[in-house]
Tab-separated table of C-alpha atoms and ligand atoms in Angstrom:
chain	number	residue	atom	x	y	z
A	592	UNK	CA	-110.784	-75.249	137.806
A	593	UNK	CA	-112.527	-72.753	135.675
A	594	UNK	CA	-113.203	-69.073	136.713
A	595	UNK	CA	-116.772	-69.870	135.160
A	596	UNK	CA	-118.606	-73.237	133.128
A	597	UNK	CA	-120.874	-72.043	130.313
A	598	UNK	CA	-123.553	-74.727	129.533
A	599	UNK	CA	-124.908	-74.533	125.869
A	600	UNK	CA	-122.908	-73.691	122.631
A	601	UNK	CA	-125.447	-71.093	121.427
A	602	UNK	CA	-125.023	-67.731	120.501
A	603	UNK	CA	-125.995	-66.752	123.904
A	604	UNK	CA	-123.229	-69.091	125.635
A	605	UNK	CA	-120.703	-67.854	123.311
A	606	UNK	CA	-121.500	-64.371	123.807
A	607	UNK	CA	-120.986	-64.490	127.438
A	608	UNK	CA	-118.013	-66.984	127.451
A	609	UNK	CA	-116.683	-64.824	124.696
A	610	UNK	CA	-116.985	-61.722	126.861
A	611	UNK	CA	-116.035	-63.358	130.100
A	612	UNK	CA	-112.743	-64.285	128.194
A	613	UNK	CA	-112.141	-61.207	126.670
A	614	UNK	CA	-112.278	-59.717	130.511
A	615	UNK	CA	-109.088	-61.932	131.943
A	616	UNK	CA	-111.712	-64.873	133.236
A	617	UNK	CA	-110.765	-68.505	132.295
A	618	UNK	CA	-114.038	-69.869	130.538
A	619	UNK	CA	-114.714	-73.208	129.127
A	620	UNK	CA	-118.338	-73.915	127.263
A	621	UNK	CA	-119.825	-77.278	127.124
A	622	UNK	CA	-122.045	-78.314	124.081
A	623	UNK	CA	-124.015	-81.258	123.580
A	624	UNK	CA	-123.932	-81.035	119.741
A	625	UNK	CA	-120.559	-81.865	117.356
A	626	UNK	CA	-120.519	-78.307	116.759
A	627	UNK	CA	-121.582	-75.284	118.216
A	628	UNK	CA	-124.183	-72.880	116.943
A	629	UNK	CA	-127.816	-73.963	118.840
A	630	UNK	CA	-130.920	-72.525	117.102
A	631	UNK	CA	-128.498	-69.944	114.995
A	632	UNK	CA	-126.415	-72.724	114.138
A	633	UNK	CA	-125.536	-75.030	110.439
A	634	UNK	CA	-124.936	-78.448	109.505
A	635	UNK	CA	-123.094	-79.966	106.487
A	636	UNK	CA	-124.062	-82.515	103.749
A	637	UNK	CA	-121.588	-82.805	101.177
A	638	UNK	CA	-120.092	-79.709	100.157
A	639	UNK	CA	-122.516	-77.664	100.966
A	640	UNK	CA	-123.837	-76.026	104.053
A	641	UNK	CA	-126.944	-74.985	105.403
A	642	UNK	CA	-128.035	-72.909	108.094
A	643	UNK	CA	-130.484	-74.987	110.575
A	644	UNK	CA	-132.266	-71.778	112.246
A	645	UNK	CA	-131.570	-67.840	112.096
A	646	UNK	CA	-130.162	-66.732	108.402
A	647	UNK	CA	-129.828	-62.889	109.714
A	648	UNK	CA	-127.847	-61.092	112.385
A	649	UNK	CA	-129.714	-58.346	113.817
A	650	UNK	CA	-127.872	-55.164	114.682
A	651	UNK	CA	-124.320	-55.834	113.601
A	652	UNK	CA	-123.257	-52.875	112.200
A	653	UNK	CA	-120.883	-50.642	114.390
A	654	UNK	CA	-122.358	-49.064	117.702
A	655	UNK	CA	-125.478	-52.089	117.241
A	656	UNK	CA	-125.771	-54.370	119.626
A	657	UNK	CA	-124.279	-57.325	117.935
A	658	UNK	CA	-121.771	-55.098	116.574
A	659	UNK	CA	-120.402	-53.655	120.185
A	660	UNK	CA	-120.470	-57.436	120.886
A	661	UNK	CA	-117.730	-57.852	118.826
A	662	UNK	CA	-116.289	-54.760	119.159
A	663	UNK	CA	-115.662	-55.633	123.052
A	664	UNK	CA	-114.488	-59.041	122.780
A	665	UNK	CA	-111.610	-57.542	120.184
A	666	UNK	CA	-113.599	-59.245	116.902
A	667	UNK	CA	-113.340	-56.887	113.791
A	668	UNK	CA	-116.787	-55.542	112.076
A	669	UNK	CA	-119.140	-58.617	110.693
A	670	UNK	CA	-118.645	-58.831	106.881
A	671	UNK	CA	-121.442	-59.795	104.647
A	672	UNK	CA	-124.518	-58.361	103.210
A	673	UNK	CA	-126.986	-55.714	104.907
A	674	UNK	CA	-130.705	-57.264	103.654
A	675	UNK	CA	-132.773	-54.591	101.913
A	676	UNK	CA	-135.379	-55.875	103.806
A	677	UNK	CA	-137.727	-58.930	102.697
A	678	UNK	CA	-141.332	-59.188	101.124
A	679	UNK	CA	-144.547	-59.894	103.621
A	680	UNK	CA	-147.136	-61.975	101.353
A	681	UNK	CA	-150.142	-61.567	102.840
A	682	UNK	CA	-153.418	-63.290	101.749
A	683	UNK	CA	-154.717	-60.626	99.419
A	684	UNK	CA	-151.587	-58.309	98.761
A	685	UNK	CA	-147.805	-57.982	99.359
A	686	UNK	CA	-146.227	-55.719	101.165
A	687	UNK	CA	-142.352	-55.068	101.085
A	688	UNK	CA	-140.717	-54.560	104.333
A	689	UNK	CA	-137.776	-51.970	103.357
A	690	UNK	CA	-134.902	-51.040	105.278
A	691	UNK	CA	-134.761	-47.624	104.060
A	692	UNK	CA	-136.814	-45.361	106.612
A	693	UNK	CA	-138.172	-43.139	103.256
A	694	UNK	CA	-139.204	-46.298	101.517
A	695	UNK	CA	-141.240	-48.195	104.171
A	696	UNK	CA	-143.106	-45.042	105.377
A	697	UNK	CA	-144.697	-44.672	101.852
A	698	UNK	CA	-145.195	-48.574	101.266
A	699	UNK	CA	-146.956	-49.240	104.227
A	700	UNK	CA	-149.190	-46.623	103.392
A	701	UNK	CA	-149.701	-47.556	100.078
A	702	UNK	CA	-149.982	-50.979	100.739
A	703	UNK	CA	-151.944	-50.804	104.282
A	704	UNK	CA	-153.771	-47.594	103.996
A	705	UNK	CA	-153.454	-43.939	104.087
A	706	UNK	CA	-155.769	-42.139	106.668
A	707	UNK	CA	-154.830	-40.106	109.998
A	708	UNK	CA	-155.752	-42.936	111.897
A	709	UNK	CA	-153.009	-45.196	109.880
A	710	UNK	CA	-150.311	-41.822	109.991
A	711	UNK	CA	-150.873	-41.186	114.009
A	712	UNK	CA	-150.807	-45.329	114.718
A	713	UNK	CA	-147.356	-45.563	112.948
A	714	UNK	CA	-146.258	-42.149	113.958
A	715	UNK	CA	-146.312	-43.781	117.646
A	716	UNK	CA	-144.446	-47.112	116.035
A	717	UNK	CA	-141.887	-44.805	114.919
A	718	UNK	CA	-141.118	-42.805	118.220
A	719	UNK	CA	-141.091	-45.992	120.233
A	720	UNK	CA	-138.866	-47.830	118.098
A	721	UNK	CA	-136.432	-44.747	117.269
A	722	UNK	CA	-136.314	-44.226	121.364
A	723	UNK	CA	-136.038	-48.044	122.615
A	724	UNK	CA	-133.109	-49.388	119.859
A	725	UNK	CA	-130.834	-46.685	120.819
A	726	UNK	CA	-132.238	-47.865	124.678
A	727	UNK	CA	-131.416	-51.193	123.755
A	728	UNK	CA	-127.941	-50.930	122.353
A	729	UNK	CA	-127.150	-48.792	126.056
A	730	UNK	CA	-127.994	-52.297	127.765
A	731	UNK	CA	-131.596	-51.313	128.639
A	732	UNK	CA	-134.311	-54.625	129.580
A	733	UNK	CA	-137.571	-54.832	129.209
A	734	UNK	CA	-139.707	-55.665	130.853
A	735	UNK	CA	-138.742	-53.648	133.257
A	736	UNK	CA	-138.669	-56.149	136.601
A	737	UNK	CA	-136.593	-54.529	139.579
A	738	UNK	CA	-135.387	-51.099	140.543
A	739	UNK	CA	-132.045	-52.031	139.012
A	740	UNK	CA	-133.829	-52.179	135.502
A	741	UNK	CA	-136.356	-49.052	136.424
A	742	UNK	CA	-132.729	-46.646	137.241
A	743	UNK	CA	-130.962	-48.154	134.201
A	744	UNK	CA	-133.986	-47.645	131.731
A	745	UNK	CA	-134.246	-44.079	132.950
A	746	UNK	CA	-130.530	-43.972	131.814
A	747	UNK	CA	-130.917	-45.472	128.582
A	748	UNK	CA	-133.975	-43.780	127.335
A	749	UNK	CA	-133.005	-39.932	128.343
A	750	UNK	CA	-135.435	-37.362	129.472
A	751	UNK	CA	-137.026	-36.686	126.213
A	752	UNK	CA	-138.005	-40.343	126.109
A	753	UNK	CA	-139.615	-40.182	129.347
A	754	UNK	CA	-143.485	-39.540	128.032
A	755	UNK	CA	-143.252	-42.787	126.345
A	756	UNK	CA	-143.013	-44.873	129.667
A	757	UNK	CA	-146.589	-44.417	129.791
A	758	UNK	CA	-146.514	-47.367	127.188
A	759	UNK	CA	-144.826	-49.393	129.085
A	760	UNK	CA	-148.201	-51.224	130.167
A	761	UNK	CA	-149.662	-51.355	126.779
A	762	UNK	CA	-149.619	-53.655	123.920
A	763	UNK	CA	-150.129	-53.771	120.401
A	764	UNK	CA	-153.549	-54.579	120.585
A	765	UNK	CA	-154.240	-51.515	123.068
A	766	UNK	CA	-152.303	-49.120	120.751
A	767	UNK	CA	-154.197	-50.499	117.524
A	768	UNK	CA	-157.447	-49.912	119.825
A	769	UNK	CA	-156.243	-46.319	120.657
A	770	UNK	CA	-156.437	-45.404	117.393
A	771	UNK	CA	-159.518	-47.508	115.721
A	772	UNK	CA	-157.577	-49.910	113.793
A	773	UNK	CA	-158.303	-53.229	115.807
A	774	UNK	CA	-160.647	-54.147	112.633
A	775	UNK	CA	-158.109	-53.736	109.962
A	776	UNK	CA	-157.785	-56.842	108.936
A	777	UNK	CA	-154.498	-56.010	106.611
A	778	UNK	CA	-152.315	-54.152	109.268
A	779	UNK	CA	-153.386	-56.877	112.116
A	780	UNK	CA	-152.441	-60.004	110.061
A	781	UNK	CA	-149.369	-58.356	109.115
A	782	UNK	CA	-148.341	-57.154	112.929
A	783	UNK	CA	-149.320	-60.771	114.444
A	784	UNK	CA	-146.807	-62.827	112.077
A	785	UNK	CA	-144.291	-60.210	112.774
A	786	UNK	CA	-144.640	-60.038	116.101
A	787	UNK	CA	-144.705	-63.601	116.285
A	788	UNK	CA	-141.804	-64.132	114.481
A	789	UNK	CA	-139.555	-61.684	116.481
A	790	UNK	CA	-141.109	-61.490	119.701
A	791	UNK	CA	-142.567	-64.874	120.012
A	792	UNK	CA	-145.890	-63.577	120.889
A	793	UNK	CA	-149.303	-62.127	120.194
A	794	UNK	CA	-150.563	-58.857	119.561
A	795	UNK	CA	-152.953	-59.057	122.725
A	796	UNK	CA	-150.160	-60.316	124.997
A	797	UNK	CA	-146.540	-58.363	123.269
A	798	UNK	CA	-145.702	-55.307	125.516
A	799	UNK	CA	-145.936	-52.746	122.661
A	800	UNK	CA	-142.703	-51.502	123.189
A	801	UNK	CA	-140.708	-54.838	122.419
A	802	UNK	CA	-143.348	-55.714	119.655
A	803	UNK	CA	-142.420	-52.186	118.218
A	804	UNK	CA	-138.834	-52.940	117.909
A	805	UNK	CA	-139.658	-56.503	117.022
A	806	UNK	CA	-141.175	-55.252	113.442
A	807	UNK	CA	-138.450	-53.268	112.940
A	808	UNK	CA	-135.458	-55.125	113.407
A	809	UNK	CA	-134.756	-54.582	109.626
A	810	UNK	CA	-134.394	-51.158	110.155
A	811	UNK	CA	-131.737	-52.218	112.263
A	812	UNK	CA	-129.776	-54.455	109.824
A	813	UNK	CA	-130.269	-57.826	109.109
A	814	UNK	CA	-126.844	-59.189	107.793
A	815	UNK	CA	-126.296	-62.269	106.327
A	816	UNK	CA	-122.668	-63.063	106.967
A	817	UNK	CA	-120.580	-63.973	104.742
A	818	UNK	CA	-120.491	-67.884	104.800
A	819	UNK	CA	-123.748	-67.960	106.452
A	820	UNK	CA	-124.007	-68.982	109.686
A	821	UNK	CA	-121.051	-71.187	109.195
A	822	UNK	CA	-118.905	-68.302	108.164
A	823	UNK	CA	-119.969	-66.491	111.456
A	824	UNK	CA	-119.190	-69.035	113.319
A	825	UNK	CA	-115.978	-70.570	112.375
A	826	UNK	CA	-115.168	-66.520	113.036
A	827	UNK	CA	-116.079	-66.693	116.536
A	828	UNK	CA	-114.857	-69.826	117.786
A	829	UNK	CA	-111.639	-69.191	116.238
A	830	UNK	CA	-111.666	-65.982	117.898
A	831	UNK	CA	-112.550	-66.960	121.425
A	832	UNK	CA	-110.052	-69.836	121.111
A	833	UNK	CA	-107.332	-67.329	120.111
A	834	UNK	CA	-108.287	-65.587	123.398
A	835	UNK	CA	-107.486	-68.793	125.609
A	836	UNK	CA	-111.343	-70.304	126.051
A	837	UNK	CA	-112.330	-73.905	125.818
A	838	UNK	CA	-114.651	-75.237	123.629
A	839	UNK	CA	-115.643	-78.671	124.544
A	840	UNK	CA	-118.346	-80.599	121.862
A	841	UNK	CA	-119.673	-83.256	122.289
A	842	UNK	CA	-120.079	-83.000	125.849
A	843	UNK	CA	-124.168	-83.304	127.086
A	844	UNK	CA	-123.930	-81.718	130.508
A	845	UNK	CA	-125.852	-83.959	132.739
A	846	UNK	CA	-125.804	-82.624	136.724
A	847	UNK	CA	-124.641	-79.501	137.925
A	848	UNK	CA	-123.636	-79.762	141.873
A	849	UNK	CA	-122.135	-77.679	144.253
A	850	UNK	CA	-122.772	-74.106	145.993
A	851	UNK	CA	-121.434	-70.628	144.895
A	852	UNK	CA	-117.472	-70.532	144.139
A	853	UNK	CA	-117.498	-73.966	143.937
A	854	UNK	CA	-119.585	-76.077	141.301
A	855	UNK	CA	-118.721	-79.796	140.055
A	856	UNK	CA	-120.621	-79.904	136.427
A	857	UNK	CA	-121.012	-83.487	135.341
A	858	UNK	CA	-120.493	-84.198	131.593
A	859	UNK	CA	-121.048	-87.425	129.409
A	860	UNK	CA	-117.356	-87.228	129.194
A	861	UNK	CA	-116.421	-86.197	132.927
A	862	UNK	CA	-116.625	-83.422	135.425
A	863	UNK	CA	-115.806	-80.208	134.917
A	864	UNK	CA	-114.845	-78.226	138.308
A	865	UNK	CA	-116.281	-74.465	137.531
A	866	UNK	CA	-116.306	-71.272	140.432
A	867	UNK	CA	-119.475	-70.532	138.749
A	868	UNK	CA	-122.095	-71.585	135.784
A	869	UNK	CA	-123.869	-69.944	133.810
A	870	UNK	CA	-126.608	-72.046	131.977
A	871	UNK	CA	-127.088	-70.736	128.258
A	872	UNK	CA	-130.343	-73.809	127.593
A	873	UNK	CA	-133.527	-73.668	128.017
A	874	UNK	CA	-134.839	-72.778	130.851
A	875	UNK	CA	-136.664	-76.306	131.785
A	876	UNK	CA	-133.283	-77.412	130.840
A	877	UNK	CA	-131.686	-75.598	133.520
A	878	UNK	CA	-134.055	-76.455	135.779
A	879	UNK	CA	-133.318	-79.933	135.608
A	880	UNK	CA	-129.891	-79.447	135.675
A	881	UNK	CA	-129.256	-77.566	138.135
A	882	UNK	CA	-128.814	-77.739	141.865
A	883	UNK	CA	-132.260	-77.668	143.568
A	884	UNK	CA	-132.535	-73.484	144.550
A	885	UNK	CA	-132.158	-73.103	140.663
A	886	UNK	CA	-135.524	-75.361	140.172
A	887	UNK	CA	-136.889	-73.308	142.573
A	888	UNK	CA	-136.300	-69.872	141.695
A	889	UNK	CA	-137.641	-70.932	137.981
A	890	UNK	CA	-140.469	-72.865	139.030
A	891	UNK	CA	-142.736	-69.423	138.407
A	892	UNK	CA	-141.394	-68.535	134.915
A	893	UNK	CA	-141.949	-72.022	133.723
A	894	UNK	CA	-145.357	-72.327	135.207
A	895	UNK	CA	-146.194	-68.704	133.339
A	896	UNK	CA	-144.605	-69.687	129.998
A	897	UNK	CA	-145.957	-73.723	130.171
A	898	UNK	CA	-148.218	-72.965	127.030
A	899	UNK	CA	-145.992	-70.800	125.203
A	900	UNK	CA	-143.666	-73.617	124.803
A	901	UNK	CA	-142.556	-74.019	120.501
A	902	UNK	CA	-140.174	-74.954	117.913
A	903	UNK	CA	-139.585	-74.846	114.440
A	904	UNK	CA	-139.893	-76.766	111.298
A	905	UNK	CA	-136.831	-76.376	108.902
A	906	UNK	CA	-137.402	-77.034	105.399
A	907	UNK	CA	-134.864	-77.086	102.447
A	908	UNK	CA	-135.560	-76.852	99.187
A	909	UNK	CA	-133.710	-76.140	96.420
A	910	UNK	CA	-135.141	-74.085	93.234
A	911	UNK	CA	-133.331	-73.325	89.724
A	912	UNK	CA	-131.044	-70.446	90.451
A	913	UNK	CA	-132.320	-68.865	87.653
A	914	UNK	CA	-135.665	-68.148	89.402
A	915	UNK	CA	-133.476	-66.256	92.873
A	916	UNK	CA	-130.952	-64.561	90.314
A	917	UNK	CA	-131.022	-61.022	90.508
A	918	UNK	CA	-134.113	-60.467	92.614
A	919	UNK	CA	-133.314	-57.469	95.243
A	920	UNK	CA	-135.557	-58.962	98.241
A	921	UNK	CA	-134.342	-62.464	98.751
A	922	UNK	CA	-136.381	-62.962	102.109
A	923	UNK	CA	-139.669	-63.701	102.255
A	924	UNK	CA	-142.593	-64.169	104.997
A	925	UNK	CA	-145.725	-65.737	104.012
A	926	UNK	CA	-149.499	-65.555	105.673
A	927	UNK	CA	-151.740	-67.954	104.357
A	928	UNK	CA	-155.317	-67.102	105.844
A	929	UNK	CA	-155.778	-63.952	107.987
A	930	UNK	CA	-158.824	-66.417	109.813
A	931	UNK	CA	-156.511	-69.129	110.707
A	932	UNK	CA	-154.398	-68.967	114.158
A	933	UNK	CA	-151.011	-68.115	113.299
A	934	UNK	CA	-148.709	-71.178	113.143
A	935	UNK	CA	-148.559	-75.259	111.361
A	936	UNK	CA	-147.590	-72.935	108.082
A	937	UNK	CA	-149.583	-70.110	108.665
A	938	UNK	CA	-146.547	-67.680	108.952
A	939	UNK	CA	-143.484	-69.137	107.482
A	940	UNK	CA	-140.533	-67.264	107.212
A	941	UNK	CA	-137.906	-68.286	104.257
A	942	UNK	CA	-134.746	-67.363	103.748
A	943	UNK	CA	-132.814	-66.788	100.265
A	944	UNK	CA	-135.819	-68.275	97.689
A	945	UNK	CA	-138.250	-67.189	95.259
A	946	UNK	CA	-141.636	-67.323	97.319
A	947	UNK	CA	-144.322	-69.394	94.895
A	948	UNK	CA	-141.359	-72.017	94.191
A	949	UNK	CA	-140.952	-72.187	97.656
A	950	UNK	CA	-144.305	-72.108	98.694
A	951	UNK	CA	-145.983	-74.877	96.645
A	952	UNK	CA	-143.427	-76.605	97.622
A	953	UNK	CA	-144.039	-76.318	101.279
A	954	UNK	CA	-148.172	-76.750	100.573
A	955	UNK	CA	-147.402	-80.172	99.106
A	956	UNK	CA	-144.862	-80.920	101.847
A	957	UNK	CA	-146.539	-79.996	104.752
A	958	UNK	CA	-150.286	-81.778	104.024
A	959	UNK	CA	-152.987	-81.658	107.550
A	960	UNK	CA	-152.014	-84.889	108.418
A	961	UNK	CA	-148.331	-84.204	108.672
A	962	UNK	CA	-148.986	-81.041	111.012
A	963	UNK	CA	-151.315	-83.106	113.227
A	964	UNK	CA	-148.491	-85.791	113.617
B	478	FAD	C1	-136.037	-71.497	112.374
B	478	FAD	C2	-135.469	-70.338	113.155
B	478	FAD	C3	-135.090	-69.185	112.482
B	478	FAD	C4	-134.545	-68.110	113.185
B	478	FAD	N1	-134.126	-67.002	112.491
B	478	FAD	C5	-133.474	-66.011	113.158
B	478	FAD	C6	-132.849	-64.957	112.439
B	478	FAD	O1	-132.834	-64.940	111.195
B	478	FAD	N2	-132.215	-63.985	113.156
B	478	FAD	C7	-132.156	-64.021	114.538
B	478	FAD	O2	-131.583	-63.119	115.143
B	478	FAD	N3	-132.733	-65.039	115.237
B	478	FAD	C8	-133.355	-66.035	114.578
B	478	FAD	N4	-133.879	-67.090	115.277
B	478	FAD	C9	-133.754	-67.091	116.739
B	478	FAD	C10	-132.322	-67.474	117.163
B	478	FAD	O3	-131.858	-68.531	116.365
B	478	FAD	C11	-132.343	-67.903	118.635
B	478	FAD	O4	-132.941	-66.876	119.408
B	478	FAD	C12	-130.932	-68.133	119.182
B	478	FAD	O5	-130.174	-68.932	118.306
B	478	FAD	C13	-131.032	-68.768	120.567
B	478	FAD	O6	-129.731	-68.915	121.059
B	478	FAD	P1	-129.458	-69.486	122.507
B	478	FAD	O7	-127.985	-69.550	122.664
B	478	FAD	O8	-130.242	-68.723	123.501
B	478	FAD	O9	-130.118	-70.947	122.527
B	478	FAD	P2	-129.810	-72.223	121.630
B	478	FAD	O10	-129.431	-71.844	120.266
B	478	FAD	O11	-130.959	-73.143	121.838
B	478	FAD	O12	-128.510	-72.833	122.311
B	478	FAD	C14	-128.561	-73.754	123.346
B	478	FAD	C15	-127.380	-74.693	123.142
B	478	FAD	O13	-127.335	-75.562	124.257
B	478	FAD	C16	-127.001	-76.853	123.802
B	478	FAD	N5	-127.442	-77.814	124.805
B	478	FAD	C17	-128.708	-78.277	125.050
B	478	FAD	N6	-128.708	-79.143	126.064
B	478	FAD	C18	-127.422	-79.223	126.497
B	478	FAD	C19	-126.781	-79.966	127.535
B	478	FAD	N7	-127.450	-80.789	128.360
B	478	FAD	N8	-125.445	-79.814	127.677
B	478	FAD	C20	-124.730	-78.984	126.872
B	478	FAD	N9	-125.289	-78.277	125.888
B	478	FAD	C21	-126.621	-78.385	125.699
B	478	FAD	C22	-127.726	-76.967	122.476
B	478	FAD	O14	-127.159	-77.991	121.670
B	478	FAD	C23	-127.520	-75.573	121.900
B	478	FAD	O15	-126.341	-75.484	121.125
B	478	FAD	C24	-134.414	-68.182	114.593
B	478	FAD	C25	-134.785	-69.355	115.276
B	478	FAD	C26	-135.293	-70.420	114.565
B	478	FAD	C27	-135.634	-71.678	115.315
C-alpha cells in the first residue's frame, strides 16, 4: 500500500512523485514505456542518444521554477549550458531571439520595426512578462479559475502589479489591436509560431499574459543539460530512487478502481493498492482510466479542447559537424509562408543544427502527400 500511485513517467509524474517523496510520502510511478521521460524524454540506437521531444529546460537556474524544483526535492543545481537564445527564420528575414534583455530590445526593433507604436506594444510585453515570471516562480496559475487562484495571484503579483490584471481578459491579438499592429505582417507571423510553440495556441485565442511569458521563456533560461535529456534524467531517477520511490516501467496502467484513501490501480503486470492517484497522462487518458466521477468532472475540458487535440513529428538528421561547429545560436525556428496556417512544417522548431542543412532536408522529407497521410 502506497501513500499515493503516480500514473505516467513524465516530467510532470516525476515532479510530483519526486516531491511527494521528498515530503516523507511513500510514492511509486507507473510507466507504460521501458523508460521514463514522456514527451521530454530519449531513446537509444547504438551509442548514441537522442532526445525524442523537449531539448531545453525552461527556468532552471536557482530561484526558477525548475530550479526550486530541484532545490526542494534535495537535487543540486542542473548542469549544462544556458542557450543564448536561437534564430527565428521568417519568410523574408531572420530575426535572433537573444537572451540578453539589451540585445533583444534593439534586434527586434531592428529586425521588426522601430516606431512608437512597435516601442509602446513591446513596452507592455515587457511589464507583463517581468511581473508574471517572478508570479509564476511564487506558484501563481493562470487562468485564474477559483477564488483560491484569484487570493494567491494577488499574492504573487504584489500591489504594483495590480494595474496589469486589467489584461487578464485580453489576448495577443487585442493587445496588437490596441496599438495598430494587427497588419504587421512580420511581428504577427513571428508571435503566432511562438506562441504556438510555447503556449500551444493562437494569437486570437492565447490569454496575453501566458502568450507574453510564452515568447520569452528564453529570457528565462533554456538549458540544455548536460547529457541531454538522458543526462537529466538518469539524474532524477537516480535521485528519487535514492529517496526511497518506486519506479515501475513497463507497466501500462489499465483501470483505476476504488474511492478516496483507498484505490486498486490495475497494471499489465498486476495491481497496485494506492491511498490516492494522481494521473500525470493525458487527460482523455485519465478519463478512461479512471473511476467514473473522474470522466465526469473532465467531460467539459475535453469537450472545450476536442479540436485542439496535436502531436509532433520528430525528425533526425544528421549534418557534417563542420557546418554546427562554432556557430553561437544552435537553435533554430523556421516559418515557411506567413499565408499558410501554422502547422504540417509551417513552424518547425530544431534543435542543435545548421538551419538550410536541416531544412532542405525536412522539404524533401516531408513532401504534401506525406502530411496528408
Ligand atoms: C517535439 C517536442 C518538443 C518539445 N520541446 C520542449 C522544450 O524544448 N522544452 C520544454 O520545456 N518543453 C518542450 N516540449 C513540451 C514538453 O516535452 C511536454 O510539455 C512535457 O514533456 C509533458 O510532460 P507530461 O509529464 O505532462 O506528459 P508526457 O510527457 O506525455 O508523460 C506522460 C507519460 O505517461 C505515460 N503513459 C501513457 N499512458 C500510460 C498508461 N496507461 N500507464 C502508464 N503510463 C502511461 C507515457 O508513456 C508518458 O511517459 C516539447 C514537446 C514536444 C512534443
Amino acid at each position: 500500500m502506497y501513500d499515493a500511485a503516480i500514473i505516467g513517467g513524465g516530467i510532470a509524474g516525476m515532479a510530483v512523485a519526486a516531491r511527494l517523496q521528498a515530503s516523507g510520502l511513500t510514492t511509486v510511478i507507473l510507466e507504460a514505456h521501458g523508460q521514463p521521460g514522456g514527451c521530454a524524454g530519449f531513446f537509444q540506437r547504438r551509442s548514441f542518444s537522442f532526445d525524442v521531444g523537449a531539448t531545453t529546460l525552461v527556468d532552471f537556474g536557482p530561484g526558477g521554477v525548475g530550479g526550486e524544483f530541484l532545490e526542494s526535492v534535495g537535487m543540486l543545481p542542473l548542469e549544462g549550458e544556458v542557450l543564448p537564445g536561437y534564430v527565428a527564420w521568417l519568410p523574408d528575414r531572420t530575426v535572433t531571439l537573444h537572451r540578453d534583455p539589451t540585445s533583444w530590445s534593439r534586434e527586434r526593433l531592428k529586425a521588426l520595426g522601430d516606431t512608437p507604436a512597435h516601442r509602446s506594444f513591446w513596452q507592455l510585453l515587457d511589464r507583463l512578462a517581468d511581473v508574471f515570471w517572478q508570479a509564476s516562480r511564487k506558484g501563481v496559475r493562470l487562468p485564474i479559475q477559483s477564488v483560491a487562484d484569484a487570493i494567491r495571484a494577488t499574492q504573487a503579483v504584489g500591489l504594483g502589479g495590480l494595474p496589469l490584471v486589467r489584461y487578464l481578459s485580453w489576448t495577443m491579438t487585442d493587445a496588437l489591436r490596441a496599438h495598430g499592429l494587427e497588419q504587421d505582417q512580420a511581428l504577427v507571423g513571428l508571435l503566432a509560431m511562438l506562441v504556438e510553440d510555447t503556449v500551444h495556441s493562437t494569437l486570437d485565442e492565447a490569454p496575453l499574459i501566458n502568450a507574453a511569458l510564452g515568447i520569452t521563456i528564453r529570457g528565462a533560461g533554456l538549458t540544455r543539460a548536460r547529457g541531454g535529456m538522458r543526462g537529466f534524467w538518469h539524474g532524477l531517477t537516480t535521485h528519487y530512487r535514492q529517496l526511497g520511490g518506486t519506479l515501475r516501467v513497463g507497466c501500462p496502467v489499465e483501470r483505476i478502481e476504488g474511492q478516496e484513501g483507498g484505490f486498486q490501480v490495475m497494471t499489465r503486470r498486476g495491481v497496485i493498492a494506492a491511498g490516492q492517484v494522481i494521473a500525470a497522462v493525458p487527460a482523455p487518458l485519465a478519463a478512461r482510466l479512471g473511476p467514473e466521477p473522474v470522466a465526469e468532472a473532465l467531460a467539459p475540458y475535453l469537450r472545450r479542447d476536442a479540436t485542439a487535440m496535436g502531436g509532433a513529428t520528430v525528425v533526425f538528421l544528421g549534418v557534417p559537424e563542420g557546418e554546427v561547429a562554432g556557430q553561437a545560436f544552435t537553435h533554430h525556428q523556421l516559418l515557411h509562408d506567413y499565408a499558410q496556417p501554422l502547422g504540417d512544417g509551417n513552424n518547425m522548431f530544431d534543435g542543435p543544427a545548421k538551419r538550410l542543412a536541416v531544412n532542405a532536408a525536412v522539404d524533401r522529407i516531408f513532401e504534401p502527400t506525406v502530411f496528408s497521410r
